């Protein structure tokens, strides 16, 4: 299956994310709260673009009702994730309306939206799948070793949930159905994973408040 092959082919970037100081800090519960605060602000900005990319993908599903239904379900998952971010933002005293995106966030959102607007459905899904699979993978991996009183337990619970895994599997099914293995699809998938690495690094590099 294509989604399995793409995930396997990019294990170097998957490992770069898993071994990233941000993820290691989440795992240990030692990630500084100001870094996590900046991450939440940037991720909320990113998710707005992710939602729009799903909407553009759904609009291309004319005559493929079952696939359009899946995209609408995935859009609902993004809305639920955004609500989790809004809850975290209130707790961390982040004004999401005032967030200025980092260059890495802009690069990721512009890549997603440009792909969704100008490339085929297969490439669009290939650009969106890595985010879902990576977060499901990280959440499940961190959940295996975290305690009930972990300071980032809410984040771990959200991304290790059966609901996220189910949505991720649905998106991977769509990828297998609508994408053909080739340079464009492989480049879209890998570019998205590289953007994930960059976005984990950015909250450490920019000390400005969100």
GROMACS .gro file of C-alpha atoms in nm:
model
  210
    1UNK     CA    1   0.000   0.000   0.000
    2UNK     CA    2   0.123   0.345  -0.089
    3UNK     CA    3   0.075   0.500   0.255
    4UNK     CA    4   0.292   0.228   0.411
    5UNK     CA    5   0.563   0.272   0.150
    6UNK     CA    6   0.573   0.650   0.194
    7UNK     CA    7   0.593   0.623   0.573
    8UNK     CA    8   0.874   0.369   0.550
    9UNK     CA    9   1.062   0.570   0.288
   10UNK     CA   10   1.075   0.874   0.518
   11UNK     CA   11   1.181   0.715   0.843
   12UNK     CA   12   1.480   0.948   0.866
   13UNK     CA   13   1.245   1.243   0.908
   14UNK     CA   14   1.013   1.045   1.135
   15UNK     CA   15   1.312   0.972   1.360
   16UNK     CA   16   1.417   1.338   1.344
   17UNK     CA   17   1.074   1.427   1.484
   18UNK     CA   18   1.070   1.152   1.745
   19UNK     CA   19   1.419   1.244   1.867
   20UNK     CA   20   1.359   1.618   1.849
   21UNK     CA   21   1.417   1.809   2.176
   22UNK     CA   22   1.056   1.928   2.161
   23UNK     CA   23   0.916   1.575   2.156
   24UNK     CA   24   1.173   1.448   2.403
   25UNK     CA   25   1.077   1.733   2.634
   26UNK     CA   26   0.710   1.643   2.600
   27UNK     CA   27   0.791   1.282   2.676
   28UNK     CA   28   0.991   1.365   2.989
   29UNK     CA   29   0.755   1.639   3.102
   30UNK     CA   30   1.048   1.882   3.106
   31UNK     CA   31   0.953   2.093   2.804
   32UNK     CA   32   0.954   2.458   2.919
   33UNK     CA   33   0.603   2.595   2.933
   34UNK     CA   34   0.697   2.906   2.734
   35UNK     CA   35   0.816   2.681   2.449
   36UNK     CA   36   0.493   2.481   2.465
   37UNK     CA   37   0.295   2.805   2.471
   38UNK     CA   38   0.462   2.927   2.152
   39UNK     CA   39   0.403   2.587   1.992
   40UNK     CA   40   0.029   2.591   2.073
   41UNK     CA   41  -0.008   2.938   1.923
   42UNK     CA   42   0.168   2.842   1.601
   43UNK     CA   43  -0.009   2.508   1.571
   44UNK     CA   44  -0.349   2.675   1.602
   45UNK     CA   45  -0.255   2.906   1.315
   46UNK     CA   46  -0.141   2.607   1.111
   47UNK     CA   47  -0.462   2.412   1.176
   48UNK     CA   48  -0.672   2.688   1.024
   49UNK     CA   49  -0.485   2.635   0.697
   50UNK     CA   50  -0.506   2.257   0.734
   51UNK     CA   51  -0.884   2.288   0.758
   52UNK     CA   52  -0.896   2.498   0.442
   53UNK     CA   53  -0.683   2.244   0.256
   54UNK     CA   54  -0.932   1.972   0.351
   55UNK     CA   55  -1.215   2.190   0.223
   56UNK     CA   56  -1.036   2.236  -0.110
   57UNK     CA   57  -0.976   1.862  -0.133
   58UNK     CA   58  -1.343   1.791  -0.060
   59UNK     CA   59  -1.444   2.031  -0.336
   60UNK     CA   60  -1.255   1.816  -0.586
   61UNK     CA   61  -1.455   1.505  -0.501
   62UNK     CA   62  -1.740   1.567  -0.744
   63UNK     CA   63  -1.894   1.231  -0.826
   64UNK     CA   64  -1.708   1.059  -0.541
   65UNK     CA   65  -1.955   1.094  -0.258
   66UNK     CA   66  -1.792   0.844  -0.022
   67UNK     CA   67  -1.458   1.025  -0.045
   68UNK     CA   68  -1.621   1.364   0.010
   69UNK     CA   69  -1.789   1.227   0.324
   70UNK     CA   70  -1.449   1.120   0.457
   71UNK     CA   71  -1.306   1.468   0.397
   72UNK     CA   72  -1.597   1.627   0.582
   73UNK     CA   73  -1.536   1.389   0.872
   74UNK     CA   74  -1.168   1.485   0.870
   75UNK     CA   75  -1.265   1.853   0.873
   76UNK     CA   76  -1.470   1.782   1.184
   77UNK     CA   77  -1.162   1.630   1.344
   78UNK     CA   78  -0.965   1.948   1.276
   79UNK     CA   79  -1.241   2.158   1.436
   80UNK     CA   80  -1.224   1.939   1.746
   81UNK     CA   81  -0.847   1.978   1.754
   82UNK     CA   82  -0.880   2.354   1.722
   83UNK     CA   83  -1.115   2.355   2.020
   84UNK     CA   84  -0.851   2.172   2.224
   85UNK     CA   85  -0.603   2.442   2.123
   86UNK     CA   86  -0.847   2.716   2.223
   87UNK     CA   87  -0.888   2.551   2.562
   88UNK     CA   88  -0.511   2.533   2.603
   89UNK     CA   89  -0.478   2.893   2.485
   90UNK     CA   90  -0.717   3.014   2.753
   91UNK     CA   91  -0.522   2.825   3.017
   92UNK     CA   92  -0.189   2.958   2.888
   93UNK     CA   93  -0.325   3.310   2.833
   94UNK     CA   94  -0.264   3.313   2.458
   95UNK     CA   95  -0.460   3.550   2.236
   96UNK     CA   96  -0.491   3.336   1.925
   97UNK     CA   97  -0.628   3.625   1.720
   98UNK     CA   98  -0.299   3.809   1.775
   99UNK     CA   99  -0.064   3.526   1.677
  100UNK     CA  100   0.206   3.621   1.427
  101UNK     CA  101   0.317   3.310   1.240
  102UNK     CA  102   0.680   3.209   1.237
  103UNK     CA  103   0.853   3.171   0.898
  104UNK     CA  104   0.839   2.792   0.938
  105UNK     CA  105   0.465   2.808   1.000
  106UNK     CA  106   0.411   3.032   0.697
  107UNK     CA  107   0.623   2.797   0.484
  108UNK     CA  108   0.414   2.498   0.591
  109UNK     CA  109   0.075   2.663   0.544
  110UNK     CA  110   0.170   2.814   0.208
  111UNK     CA  111   0.298   2.476   0.091
  112UNK     CA  112  -0.027   2.305   0.194
  113UNK     CA  113  -0.257   2.562   0.040
  114UNK     CA  114  -0.055   2.599  -0.279
  115UNK     CA  115  -0.066   2.222  -0.322
  116UNK     CA  116  -0.440   2.210  -0.253
  117UNK     CA  117  -0.511   2.495  -0.497
  118UNK     CA  118  -0.280   2.408  -0.782
  119UNK     CA  119  -0.194   2.037  -0.770
  120UNK     CA  120  -0.398   1.721  -0.803
  121UNK     CA  121  -0.601   1.552  -0.532
  122UNK     CA  122  -0.339   1.280  -0.489
  123UNK     CA  123  -0.062   1.529  -0.418
  124UNK     CA  124  -0.287   1.725  -0.183
  125UNK     CA  125  -0.364   1.416   0.023
  126UNK     CA  126   0.004   1.319   0.017
  127UNK     CA  127   0.089   1.662   0.162
  128UNK     CA  128  -0.170   1.627   0.440
  129UNK     CA  129  -0.126   1.266   0.548
  130UNK     CA  130   0.216   1.300   0.719
  131UNK     CA  131   0.083   1.542   0.981
  132UNK     CA  132  -0.195   1.305   1.082
  133UNK     CA  133   0.018   0.990   1.084
  134UNK     CA  134   0.310   1.158   1.262
  135UNK     CA  135   0.097   1.294   1.544
  136UNK     CA  136  -0.087   0.965   1.589
  137UNK     CA  137   0.248   0.787   1.601
  138UNK     CA  138   0.400   1.031   1.849
  139UNK     CA  139   0.092   1.035   2.071
  140UNK     CA  140   0.075   0.657   2.090
  141UNK     CA  141   0.447   0.624   2.152
  142UNK     CA  142   0.450   0.882   2.431
  143UNK     CA  143   0.135   0.742   2.590
  144UNK     CA  144   0.307   0.410   2.644
  145UNK     CA  145   0.552   0.562   2.892
  146UNK     CA  146   0.367   0.858   3.050
  147UNK     CA  147   0.196   0.868   3.387
  148UNK     CA  148  -0.152   0.991   3.470
  149UNK     CA  149  -0.001   1.301   3.631
  150UNK     CA  150   0.221   1.393   3.337
  151UNK     CA  151   0.224   1.774   3.288
  152UNK     CA  152   0.144   1.732   2.918
  153UNK     CA  153  -0.106   1.452   2.965
  154UNK     CA  154  -0.383   1.638   2.779
  155UNK     CA  155  -0.165   1.666   2.468
  156UNK     CA  156  -0.062   1.300   2.487
  157UNK     CA  157  -0.421   1.184   2.539
  158UNK     CA  158  -0.545   1.387   2.243
  159UNK     CA  159  -0.289   1.250   2.001
  160UNK     CA  160  -0.291   0.891   2.126
  161UNK     CA  161  -0.670   0.862   2.099
  162UNK     CA  162  -0.851   0.595   1.901
  163UNK     CA  163  -1.045   0.874   1.733
  164UNK     CA  164  -0.729   1.026   1.585
  165UNK     CA  165  -0.599   0.687   1.476
  166UNK     CA  166  -0.930   0.615   1.301
  167UNK     CA  167  -0.923   0.949   1.117
  168UNK     CA  168  -0.561   0.894   1.019
  169UNK     CA  169  -0.641   0.550   0.881
  170UNK     CA  170  -0.927   0.700   0.679
  171UNK     CA  171  -0.697   0.962   0.528
  172UNK     CA  172  -0.440   0.695   0.443
  173UNK     CA  173  -0.716   0.497   0.271
  174UNK     CA  174  -0.797   0.803   0.061
  175UNK     CA  175  -0.427   0.842  -0.021
  176UNK     CA  176  -0.412   0.485  -0.146
  177UNK     CA  177  -0.723   0.539  -0.357
  178UNK     CA  178  -0.646   0.872  -0.521
  179UNK     CA  179  -0.266   0.900  -0.540
  180UNK     CA  180  -0.031   0.726  -0.780
  181UNK     CA  181   0.322   0.655  -0.667
  182UNK     CA  182   0.557   0.898  -0.837
  183UNK     CA  183   0.801   1.185  -0.780
  184UNK     CA  184   0.533   1.449  -0.719
  185UNK     CA  185   0.349   1.247  -0.457
  186UNK     CA  186   0.671   1.142  -0.286
  187UNK     CA  187   0.797   1.501  -0.283
  188UNK     CA  188   0.472   1.629  -0.133
  189UNK     CA  189   0.483   1.369   0.145
  190UNK     CA  190   0.847   1.431   0.228
  191UNK     CA  191   0.814   1.809   0.216
  192UNK     CA  192   0.535   1.793   0.472
  193UNK     CA  193   0.746   1.585   0.710
  194UNK     CA  194   1.037   1.828   0.675
  195UNK     CA  195   0.797   2.109   0.762
  196UNK     CA  196   0.702   1.918   1.077
  197UNK     CA  197   1.067   1.903   1.184
  198UNK     CA  198   1.106   2.275   1.121
  199UNK     CA  199   0.792   2.359   1.318
  200UNK     CA  200   0.913   2.163   1.621
  201UNK     CA  201   1.236   2.365   1.613
  202UNK     CA  202   1.082   2.710   1.575
  203UNK     CA  203   0.947   2.760   1.932
  204UNK     CA  204   1.302   2.714   2.065
  205UNK     CA  205   1.455   2.952   1.813
  206UNK     CA  206   1.211   3.240   1.850
  207UNK     CA  207   1.175   3.367   2.206
  208UNK     CA  208   0.913   3.624   2.118
  209UNK     CA  209   0.577   3.570   2.286
  210UNK     CA  210   0.296   3.418   2.077
   0.00000   0.00000   0.00000
